[in-house]
């Protein structure tokens, strides 16, 4: 069996501006970024000021605390990009501002969506119940006398006044009232029998 030799270790990449023979520790510091300890110390020391910054942009304390904590997590995840440890606070501040903006955008979008009224849609059960009720009402209306049915249809479904109904049917106003009250009473009895 052939013996597979391990791959030779890759030569460290040369950092621009680094001269050959430069100190190895300086090269690693430039690549590694800020340390966890330095980031944590900066965060603890400036927590109140970061919270105050978020409070200028947001309106409630809970959101401000969430934004500041999220900023720490994000900078912690990307701490290798913070090449100069002295700029750690600046990174934290910028992240707080960006996260506050994002929070505001989400809120505005939520308010826009809430501002649009939801369509009044009946559930399937309500729709079926309405159809049954309508069917029972039509059946009960068909059982009324012709004049009672005409008065009720014109008065309540066509939304006419009693005077308009009287004029349309060519009957007196008193007759419209009489046919209407008798028709409603008969409808009530018929609808109670169906339920």
Coordinates of C-alpha atoms in Angstrom, one line a residue:
X1 CA 0.0 0.0 0.0
X2 CA 1.3 3.4 -0.8
X3 CA 2.0 5.7 2.0
X4 CA 0.2 9.1 1.7
X5 CA 2.3 11.9 3.0
X6 CA 0.6 14.7 4.8
X7 CA 0.1 17.9 2.8
X8 CA 2.8 20.5 3.6
X9 CA 1.6 23.3 5.9
X10 CA 0.4 26.3 3.9
X11 CA 2.6 29.2 4.1
X12 CA 1.0 32.1 6.0
X13 CA -0.4 34.7 3.8
X14 CA 1.6 37.8 3.5
X15 CA -0.1 40.9 4.9
X16 CA 0.2 44.0 2.8
X17 CA 2.7 46.4 4.2
X18 CA 4.5 43.7 6.1
X19 CA 8.1 43.4 5.4
X20 CA 9.8 40.0 5.2
X21 CA 11.2 39.2 8.6
X22 CA 8.6 41.3 10.4
X23 CA 7.7 40.1 13.9
X24 CA 5.2 37.1 13.7
X25 CA 3.2 38.3 16.7
X26 CA 2.4 41.6 15.0
X27 CA 1.1 39.8 11.9
X28 CA -1.2 37.6 14.0
X29 CA -2.5 40.6 16.0
X30 CA -3.5 42.4 12.8
X31 CA -5.4 39.3 11.5
X32 CA -7.1 38.2 14.8
X33 CA -8.8 41.6 15.5
X34 CA -10.0 42.6 19.0
X35 CA -10.0 40.0 21.8
X36 CA -13.1 38.7 23.6
X37 CA -11.8 40.2 26.8
X38 CA -11.3 43.6 25.3
X39 CA -14.8 43.5 23.7
X40 CA -16.4 42.4 26.9
X41 CA -14.6 45.1 29.0
X42 CA -15.6 47.8 26.4
X43 CA -19.2 46.6 26.4
X44 CA -19.5 46.6 30.2
X45 CA -17.8 50.0 30.6
X46 CA -20.0 51.6 28.0
X47 CA -23.3 49.7 28.4
X48 CA -25.2 52.7 29.8
X49 CA -24.1 55.0 27.0
X50 CA -25.0 52.4 24.4
X51 CA -28.4 52.0 26.1
X52 CA -28.8 55.8 26.0
X53 CA -27.9 55.9 22.3
X54 CA -30.6 53.2 21.6
X55 CA -33.1 55.2 23.8
X56 CA -32.6 58.2 21.5
X57 CA -33.7 56.1 18.6
X58 CA -36.3 53.8 20.1
X59 CA -39.2 54.4 22.5
X60 CA -39.2 51.6 25.0
X61 CA -36.6 50.3 27.4
X62 CA -37.1 46.6 26.5
X63 CA -36.3 47.3 22.8
X64 CA -33.3 49.3 23.8
X65 CA -31.9 46.6 25.9
X66 CA -32.5 44.0 23.2
X67 CA -30.7 46.1 20.6
X68 CA -27.7 46.7 22.8
X69 CA -27.4 43.0 23.6
X70 CA -27.8 42.1 20.0
X71 CA -25.1 44.6 19.1
X72 CA -22.7 42.9 21.5
X73 CA -23.5 39.5 20.0
X74 CA -23.0 40.7 16.4
X75 CA -19.7 42.5 17.2
X76 CA -18.6 39.5 19.1
X77 CA -19.3 37.3 16.0
X78 CA -17.4 39.7 13.8
X79 CA -14.6 40.7 16.2
X80 CA -11.9 39.7 13.7
X81 CA -13.0 42.5 11.5
X82 CA -12.2 45.0 14.2
X83 CA -8.6 45.3 13.4
X84 CA -7.9 48.2 15.7
X85 CA -9.0 47.4 19.3
X86 CA -9.4 51.1 19.9
X87 CA -12.3 51.1 17.5
X88 CA -14.3 48.4 19.3
X89 CA -16.6 51.1 20.9
X90 CA -17.2 52.7 17.5
X91 CA -18.2 49.3 16.1
X92 CA -20.6 48.7 19.0
X93 CA -22.1 52.2 18.6
X94 CA -22.6 51.8 14.8
X95 CA -24.2 48.4 15.4
X96 CA -26.6 49.8 17.9
X97 CA -27.6 52.5 15.5
X98 CA -28.1 50.0 12.6
X99 CA -30.1 47.6 14.8
X100 CA -32.3 50.5 16.1
X101 CA -33.0 51.5 12.5
X102 CA -34.0 48.0 11.6
X103 CA -36.3 47.8 14.6
X104 CA -38.0 51.0 13.6
X105 CA -38.4 49.8 10.0
X106 CA -40.1 46.6 11.2
X107 CA -42.4 48.6 13.4
X108 CA -43.3 51.0 10.6
X109 CA -44.0 48.1 8.3
X110 CA -46.1 46.4 11.0
X111 CA -48.1 49.6 11.5
X112 CA -48.7 49.9 7.7
X113 CA -50.0 46.4 7.6
X114 CA -52.2 46.9 10.6
X115 CA -53.6 50.1 9.1
X116 CA -55.1 48.1 6.3
X117 CA -58.4 46.7 7.4
X118 CA -58.8 43.0 7.1
X119 CA -61.6 41.9 4.8
X120 CA -64.8 40.9 6.6
X121 CA -64.9 37.3 5.7
X122 CA -67.3 34.9 7.3
X123 CA -66.0 31.5 8.3
X124 CA -67.4 28.5 6.5
X125 CA -69.6 27.7 9.5
X126 CA -71.1 31.2 9.6
X127 CA -71.7 31.1 5.8
X128 CA -73.5 27.8 6.0
X129 CA -75.5 29.0 9.0
X130 CA -76.5 32.2 7.1
X131 CA -77.6 30.2 4.1
X132 CA -79.8 28.0 6.3
X133 CA -81.3 31.0 7.9
X134 CA -81.9 32.7 4.5
X135 CA -83.5 29.6 3.2
X136 CA -85.8 29.4 6.2
X137 CA -86.7 33.1 5.9
X138 CA -87.5 32.7 2.2
X139 CA -89.7 29.7 3.0
X140 CA -91.5 31.6 5.7
X141 CA -92.0 34.6 3.4
X142 CA -93.6 32.4 0.8
X143 CA -96.1 31.2 3.5
X144 CA -97.3 34.8 4.0
X145 CA -100.4 36.4 2.4
X146 CA -99.5 38.2 -0.9
X147 CA -100.1 41.7 0.5
X148 CA -98.1 41.0 3.7
X149 CA -95.2 39.7 1.7
X150 CA -95.3 42.7 -0.7
X151 CA -95.4 45.2 2.2
X152 CA -92.5 43.5 4.1
X153 CA -90.3 43.1 0.9
X154 CA -90.8 46.8 0.0
X155 CA -90.5 48.1 3.5
X156 CA -87.5 46.1 4.8
X157 CA -85.7 44.7 1.8
X158 CA -86.2 47.6 -0.6
X159 CA -85.8 50.0 2.4
X160 CA -88.8 52.1 1.5
X161 CA -90.7 54.3 3.9
X162 CA -94.3 53.4 4.8
X163 CA -95.6 56.3 2.7
X164 CA -93.6 55.0 -0.4
X165 CA -94.9 51.5 0.1
X166 CA -98.5 52.8 0.3
X167 CA -97.9 54.8 -2.9
X168 CA -96.3 51.9 -4.7
X169 CA -99.0 49.4 -3.8
X170 CA -101.9 51.9 -4.1
X171 CA -103.2 51.3 -0.6
X172 CA -103.6 53.5 2.4
X173 CA -100.9 54.2 5.0
X174 CA -103.0 52.4 7.7
X175 CA -103.2 49.3 5.5
X176 CA -99.4 49.3 5.1
X177 CA -99.0 49.4 8.9
X178 CA -101.6 46.6 9.4
X179 CA -100.2 44.3 6.7
X180 CA -96.7 45.0 8.0
X181 CA -97.4 44.1 11.7
X182 CA -99.4 41.0 10.8
X183 CA -96.7 39.9 8.4
X184 CA -93.9 40.3 11.0
X185 CA -96.0 38.4 13.6
X186 CA -96.6 35.5 11.1
X187 CA -92.9 35.5 10.2
X188 CA -91.9 35.3 13.8
X189 CA -94.2 32.3 14.4
X190 CA -92.9 30.6 11.2
X191 CA -89.2 31.1 12.1
X192 CA -89.7 29.9 15.6
X193 CA -91.2 26.6 14.2
X194 CA -88.1 26.0 12.1
X195 CA -85.6 26.3 14.9

